[in-house]
């Protein structure tokens, strides 16, 4: 295992447990179209999702957030790793297990239009999943009408419409209804509100929080918008170049972040509150090429604290050292970081390199 299991508040067992998950995509070239390199999209990550929580995942474009989501759904095949849902390990070659997993885990994508079949009335789209799982047409139709009401769409007005007859916000409500049609326990929301206008985005976010409360759902909420992730999430996981670099309760991450990458990411977060503006310089430059990531800590090429050890040794995820602040005590046991200078008892100090 690459990192210690993430500690869970109150010792609750995870609904979803992921260990050593890896996905490299081949880069092909030459006249024989052979693999000439590998994009290390997701590299040996561990994560736990607790029942009923919202786990936010953040990071720059290309950090591996969406690839992780697709691996968890088994939409693409992992090169290595173990995914355990509700105590059952799911194997890629177990068709019945995958079918059951996809009933219990559903996904909502960013592009609300291409997620729907343009040739089908939206009622038929919502009925499709339950019918495939053996629900009768009459029951599936009844369930579709209930789901429309649940996501705030009047069935009488909308149910026979086609996707092109709906606004972006209405289409995303339909996608949420479709995701709920099989009564899943976990929803993966991959940039699900990113394409919406701000006013519509707020409505859909509040709808998601209401559904979570009323239906007892668990979410993995992926977004590049740090304000939205803070609003939605109980815990936040930060990814950089295919690796998990920090994870912890939302307040802990936003107020006492430990990893220099998290700090730089949050310092770029727009805020009207002068108390939330930081002295931390924003990130400069693009992330390194994921085909040839830097040795040691992958962040060392952009880190103002990098020392020799950072270029030589890869930091492992471990309990954050933290510091006593006016806001509270040092980092809790459920706050993990992958940084030589910030992991508890590392012996290094986080002072800018000369
Ligand atoms: Fe920066 Fe070193 Fe920490 Fe990496 S391990 S984030 S390079 S201080």
Coordinates of C-alpha atoms and ligand atoms in Angstrom, one line a residue:
X1 CA 0.0 0.0 0.0
X2 CA 1.2 3.4 -0.9
X3 CA -0.2 5.4 2.0
X4 CA -1.9 4.8 5.3
X5 CA -5.7 4.4 5.1
X6 CA -7.3 7.8 5.7
X7 CA -8.5 8.0 9.3
X8 CA -12.2 8.3 9.6
X9 CA -14.1 10.4 12.1
X10 CA -15.6 8.2 14.8
X11 CA -14.1 5.1 13.2
X12 CA -17.0 4.7 10.8
X13 CA -16.2 2.1 8.1
X14 CA -16.0 3.4 4.5
X15 CA -18.7 3.0 2.0
X16 CA -16.1 3.1 -0.8
X17 CA -12.5 2.1 -0.1
X18 CA -9.8 2.6 -2.8
X19 CA -6.2 1.4 -2.5
X20 CA -3.2 1.7 -4.8
X21 CA -5.4 2.8 -7.8
X22 CA -3.3 3.4 -10.9
X23 CA -4.0 4.3 -14.5
X24 CA -1.4 5.1 -17.1
X25 CA -2.5 5.9 -20.7
X26 CA -0.2 5.0 -23.5
X27 CA 1.2 7.6 -25.8
X28 CA 1.6 6.0 -29.2
X29 CA 3.9 6.9 -32.0
X30 CA 6.1 5.6 -34.9
X31 CA 4.9 3.7 -37.9
X32 CA 4.0 0.7 -35.8
X33 CA 1.9 2.9 -33.4
X34 CA 3.7 1.4 -30.4
X35 CA 3.5 2.9 -26.9
X36 CA 6.4 5.4 -26.7
X37 CA 5.5 6.8 -23.3
X38 CA 2.9 6.7 -20.6
X39 CA 0.7 9.5 -19.2
X40 CA 0.6 8.8 -15.5
X41 CA -2.9 10.0 -15.0
X42 CA -3.6 8.4 -11.6
X43 CA -0.6 6.9 -9.8
X44 CA -1.2 4.7 -6.8
X45 CA -3.8 6.7 -4.9
X46 CA -5.8 5.7 -1.8
X47 CA -9.1 7.2 -0.7
X48 CA -12.0 6.4 1.6
X49 CA -15.5 7.7 1.3
X50 CA -17.7 7.5 4.4
X51 CA -21.4 6.8 4.3
X52 CA -23.4 10.0 4.0
X53 CA -20.5 12.4 3.5
X54 CA -19.6 14.7 0.6
X55 CA -15.9 14.2 -0.4
X56 CA -14.7 17.1 -2.5
X57 CA -11.9 16.5 -5.0
X58 CA -9.9 19.5 -6.3
X59 CA -6.8 20.2 -8.4
X60 CA -5.8 21.8 -11.6
X61 CA -6.9 20.5 -15.0
X62 CA -5.1 17.2 -15.8
X63 CA -4.4 16.3 -12.1
X64 CA -6.4 13.1 -12.5
X65 CA -9.7 14.0 -10.9
X66 CA -11.9 12.9 -13.7
X67 CA -9.8 9.8 -14.5
X68 CA -10.3 8.8 -10.9
X69 CA -14.0 9.2 -11.2
X70 CA -14.2 7.1 -14.3
X71 CA -12.0 4.4 -12.7
X72 CA -14.3 4.3 -9.6
X73 CA -17.3 3.8 -12.0
X74 CA -15.3 1.1 -14.0
X75 CA -15.9 3.2 -17.1
X76 CA -12.2 2.7 -17.8
X77 CA -10.1 -0.2 -16.6
X78 CA -7.5 0.4 -13.9
X79 CA -4.0 -0.9 -14.4
X80 CA -3.7 -1.8 -10.7
X81 CA -5.5 -1.2 -7.4
X82 CA -8.4 -2.4 -5.4
X83 CA -11.9 -0.8 -5.2
X84 CA -14.2 -2.0 -2.4
X85 CA -17.8 -0.9 -2.2
X86 CA -19.7 -1.6 0.9
X87 CA -17.3 -4.3 1.9
X88 CA -17.3 -6.1 -1.5
X89 CA -14.2 -6.0 -3.7
X90 CA -15.3 -5.2 -7.3
X91 CA -13.3 -6.9 -10.1
X92 CA -13.3 -5.6 -13.7
X93 CA -14.1 -9.1 -15.1
X94 CA -17.1 -9.7 -12.7
X95 CA -20.1 -8.7 -14.9
X96 CA -22.7 -9.3 -12.3
X97 CA -20.7 -7.4 -9.7
X98 CA -20.2 -4.5 -12.0
X99 CA -23.9 -4.3 -12.8
X100 CA -24.7 -4.2 -9.1
X101 CA -22.0 -1.6 -8.5
X102 CA -23.4 0.6 -11.3
X103 CA -26.8 0.4 -9.7
X104 CA -25.4 1.6 -6.4
X105 CA -23.0 4.2 -7.8
X106 CA -24.1 6.7 -10.4
X107 CA -22.4 9.6 -12.1
X108 CA -23.5 13.1 -13.3
X109 CA -21.2 14.7 -15.9
X110 CA -20.5 18.3 -16.7
X111 CA -22.0 18.3 -20.2
X112 CA -25.7 18.0 -19.6
X113 CA -26.6 17.9 -23.2
X114 CA -24.4 15.1 -24.4
X115 CA -25.3 13.0 -21.3
X116 CA -28.8 12.7 -22.7
X117 CA -30.0 10.9 -25.9
X118 CA -31.2 13.8 -28.2
X119 CA -33.7 11.4 -29.9
X120 CA -35.5 10.3 -26.8
X121 CA -38.1 12.2 -24.7
X122 CA -36.5 12.7 -21.3
X123 CA -39.1 10.5 -19.7
X124 CA -37.8 7.5 -21.8
X125 CA -34.2 8.3 -20.8
X126 CA -35.1 8.2 -17.1
X127 CA -37.1 5.0 -17.5
X128 CA -34.3 3.3 -19.4
X129 CA -32.1 2.3 -16.4
X130 CA -34.9 0.8 -14.3
X131 CA -36.3 -1.1 -17.3
X132 CA -32.8 -2.6 -17.9
X133 CA -32.8 -3.7 -14.3
X134 CA -36.2 -5.5 -14.7
X135 CA -38.6 -2.9 -13.5
X136 CA -41.9 -2.9 -15.4
X137 CA -42.8 -0.1 -17.8
X138 CA -45.7 1.1 -15.6
X139 CA -43.6 1.2 -12.5
X140 CA -40.7 2.9 -14.3
X141 CA -43.0 5.5 -15.7
X142 CA -44.4 6.2 -12.2
X143 CA -40.9 6.4 -10.8
X144 CA -39.9 8.9 -13.5
X145 CA -42.8 11.2 -12.6
X146 CA -41.8 11.0 -8.9
X147 CA -38.2 11.8 -9.8
X148 CA -39.2 14.8 -11.9
X149 CA -41.0 16.2 -8.9
X150 CA -38.1 15.4 -6.6
X151 CA -35.6 17.5 -8.8
X152 CA -38.1 20.4 -9.1
X153 CA -39.5 19.8 -12.6
X154 CA -43.2 19.7 -13.1
X155 CA -43.9 16.3 -14.7
X156 CA -47.0 17.5 -16.6
X157 CA -44.9 20.3 -18.2
X158 CA -41.6 18.6 -18.9
X159 CA -41.8 14.8 -19.1
X160 CA -42.4 14.4 -22.9
X161 CA -39.9 17.1 -23.9
X162 CA -36.7 16.4 -25.7
X163 CA -33.3 17.6 -24.3
X164 CA -33.0 20.5 -26.8
X165 CA -36.2 21.9 -25.5
X166 CA -34.7 22.4 -22.0
X167 CA -32.3 25.0 -20.5
X168 CA -28.9 23.8 -19.2
X169 CA -30.1 23.9 -15.6
X170 CA -33.3 21.9 -16.4
X171 CA -31.2 19.3 -18.3
X172 CA -28.8 18.9 -15.4
X173 CA -31.9 18.3 -13.1
X174 CA -32.9 15.6 -15.6
X175 CA -29.4 14.1 -15.4
X176 CA -29.7 14.1 -11.6
X177 CA -33.1 12.4 -11.8
X178 CA -31.7 9.8 -14.2
X179 CA -28.8 9.1 -11.8
X180 CA -31.3 8.6 -9.0
X181 CA -33.6 6.3 -10.9
X182 CA -31.9 3.2 -9.7
X183 CA -31.9 4.4 -6.1
X184 CA -28.1 4.5 -5.8
X185 CA -26.2 5.1 -2.5
X186 CA -23.3 7.1 -4.0
X187 CA -23.3 9.8 -6.7
X188 CA -20.1 11.0 -8.4
X189 CA -20.6 14.6 -9.5
X190 CA -17.9 15.4 -12.0
X191 CA -17.9 19.2 -12.6
X192 CA -21.7 18.7 -12.6
X193 CA -22.5 22.5 -12.1
X194 CA -19.5 24.0 -13.8
X195 CA -21.3 24.7 -17.1
X196 CA -24.2 26.5 -15.4
X197 CA -24.9 30.2 -14.8
X198 CA -24.1 31.2 -11.2
X199 CA -27.8 31.7 -10.2
X200 CA -28.7 28.3 -11.7
X201 CA -25.6 26.7 -10.2
X202 CA -26.7 27.8 -6.7
X203 CA -30.2 26.2 -7.2
X204 CA -28.7 22.9 -8.4
X205 CA -26.2 22.8 -5.5
X206 CA -29.0 23.4 -3.0
X207 CA -31.0 20.7 -4.7
X208 CA -28.1 18.3 -4.3
X209 CA -27.7 19.1 -0.6
X210 CA -31.5 18.6 -0.1
X211 CA -31.4 15.2 -1.9
X212 CA -28.4 14.1 0.1
X213 CA -30.3 14.9 3.3
X214 CA -33.6 13.4 2.3
X215 CA -32.3 10.3 0.6
X216 CA -29.2 9.7 2.7
X217 CA -26.9 9.9 -0.2
X218 CA -23.1 10.0 -0.3
X219 CA -21.3 12.2 -2.9
X220 CA -17.9 12.5 -4.5
X221 CA -18.0 16.1 -5.7
X222 CA -15.3 17.0 -8.2
X223 CA -14.8 20.6 -9.2
X224 CA -12.1 23.1 -10.1
X225 CA -14.2 25.8 -8.2
X226 CA -12.8 25.9 -4.7
X227 CA -15.7 28.1 -3.4
X228 CA -18.2 25.5 -4.5
X229 CA -16.2 22.6 -3.1
X230 CA -16.0 24.4 0.3
X231 CA -19.7 25.0 0.3
X232 CA -20.6 21.4 -0.6
X233 CA -18.0 19.2 1.1
X234 CA -17.4 17.6 4.5
X235 CA -13.9 16.6 3.6
X236 CA -11.6 17.7 0.7
X237 CA -9.0 15.7 -1.2
X238 CA -6.3 17.6 -3.2
X239 CA -4.7 16.0 -6.2
X240 CA -1.6 17.1 -8.1
X241 CA -0.2 15.3 -11.2
X242 CA -2.0 12.0 -10.5
X243 CA -1.2 11.9 -6.7
X244 CA -3.2 12.7 -3.6
X245 CA -1.2 15.4 -1.8
X246 CA -3.6 16.4 1.0
X247 CA -6.9 15.3 2.5
X248 CA -8.8 16.4 5.6
X249 CA -12.0 17.9 6.9
X250 CA -13.0 21.0 4.9
X251 CA -12.5 23.6 7.6
X252 CA -9.1 22.1 8.3
X253 CA -8.0 22.2 4.6
X254 CA -9.3 25.7 4.0
X255 CA -8.0 27.3 7.3
X256 CA -5.0 25.2 8.1
X257 CA -3.8 23.8 4.8
X258 CA -0.4 22.1 5.1
X259 CA 0.7 21.3 1.6
X260 CA 2.4 24.1 -0.3
X261 CA 0.3 23.2 -3.4
X262 CA -3.0 23.5 -1.5
X263 CA -1.8 26.8 0.0
X264 CA -1.0 28.2 -3.5
X265 CA -4.3 26.8 -4.9
X266 CA -6.3 28.4 -2.1
X267 CA -4.4 31.7 -2.3
X268 CA -5.7 32.0 -5.9
X269 CA -9.3 31.6 -4.7
X270 CA -11.3 34.8 -5.3
X271 CA -12.7 36.3 -2.1
X272 CA -14.4 39.6 -1.2
X273 CA -13.3 39.1 2.4
X274 CA -10.0 41.0 3.1
X275 CA -9.3 38.6 6.0
X276 CA -9.2 35.7 3.6
X277 CA -6.6 37.2 1.3
X278 CA -3.1 35.6 1.9
X279 CA 0.4 36.7 1.3
X280 CA 1.2 33.4 -0.5
X281 CA 2.3 34.0 -4.0
X282 CA 0.1 32.3 -6.6
X283 CA 1.2 29.2 -8.5
X284 CA 3.5 30.0 -11.4
X285 CA 3.9 28.0 -14.6
X286 CA 2.1 24.9 -15.8
X287 CA 2.2 21.5 -14.1
X288 CA 5.1 19.3 -15.4
X289 CA 4.5 16.9 -18.3
X290 CA 2.6 13.8 -16.8
X291 CA 4.5 11.6 -19.3
X292 CA 7.7 12.4 -17.5
X293 CA 6.8 13.6 -14.0
X294 CA 9.7 15.0 -11.9
X295 CA 11.4 12.5 -9.5
X296 CA 10.8 12.8 -5.8
X297 CA 8.0 15.2 -4.9
X298 CA 6.1 15.9 -8.1
X299 CA 5.5 19.5 -6.9
X300 CA 9.2 20.3 -6.4
X301 CA 9.6 22.2 -9.7
X302 CA 7.0 24.8 -8.5
X303 CA 7.5 24.7 -4.8
X304 CA 9.3 27.6 -3.1
X305 CA 10.1 25.3 -0.1
X306 CA 11.8 22.6 -2.1
X307 CA 15.1 21.1 -0.7
X308 CA 17.4 18.3 -1.8
X309 CA 15.3 15.6 -0.2
X310 CA 12.3 16.8 -2.2
X311 CA 14.1 16.1 -5.5
X312 CA 15.3 12.6 -4.3
X313 CA 12.5 11.0 -2.3
X314 CA 8.8 10.8 -3.0
X315 CA 6.8 12.0 0.1
X316 CA 4.2 9.6 1.4
X317 CA 0.8 10.6 2.7
X318 CA 1.0 10.8 6.5
X319 CA -0.5 12.7 9.5
X320 CA 0.0 16.5 9.1
X321 CA 2.2 18.1 11.7
X322 CA 0.2 21.4 11.7
X323 CA 0.7 24.3 14.1
X324 CA -1.2 25.8 16.9
X325 CA -3.0 28.8 15.5
X326 CA -5.5 31.4 16.8
X327 CA -8.2 29.3 15.0
X328 CA -7.5 26.1 17.0
X329 CA -5.1 23.4 17.8
X330 CA -2.6 21.6 15.5
X331 CA -3.9 19.4 12.7
X332 CA -6.2 16.5 13.7
X333 CA -5.5 12.8 13.0
X334 CA -7.8 12.9 10.0
X335 CA -5.7 15.5 8.2
X336 CA -3.1 13.8 6.0
X337 CA -0.4 15.4 3.8
X338 CA 2.3 14.2 1.4
X339 CA 5.1 16.7 2.0
X340 CA 8.5 16.0 3.6
X341 CA 8.3 19.3 5.5
X342 CA 4.7 19.0 6.8
X343 CA 4.2 15.4 7.7
X344 CA 4.3 14.8 11.5
X345 CA 7.8 14.2 13.0
X346 CA 9.5 14.4 9.6
X347 CA 12.5 16.3 11.1
X348 CA 12.3 18.9 8.3
X349 CA 11.0 22.4 8.6
X350 CA 8.9 24.4 6.2
X351 CA 11.0 27.4 5.6
X352 CA 11.5 28.9 2.1
X353 CA 14.6 27.5 0.5
X354 CA 17.3 30.1 0.1
Ligands
LIG1 FE1 7.5 21.3 -1.5 FE2 9.2 19.5 -0.7 FE3 6.8 19.5 0.4 FE4 7.2 18.7 -2.1 S1 7.9 17.7 -0.3 S2 5.6 20.1 -1.4 S3 8.8 20.1 -2.8 S4 8.4 21.1 0.5

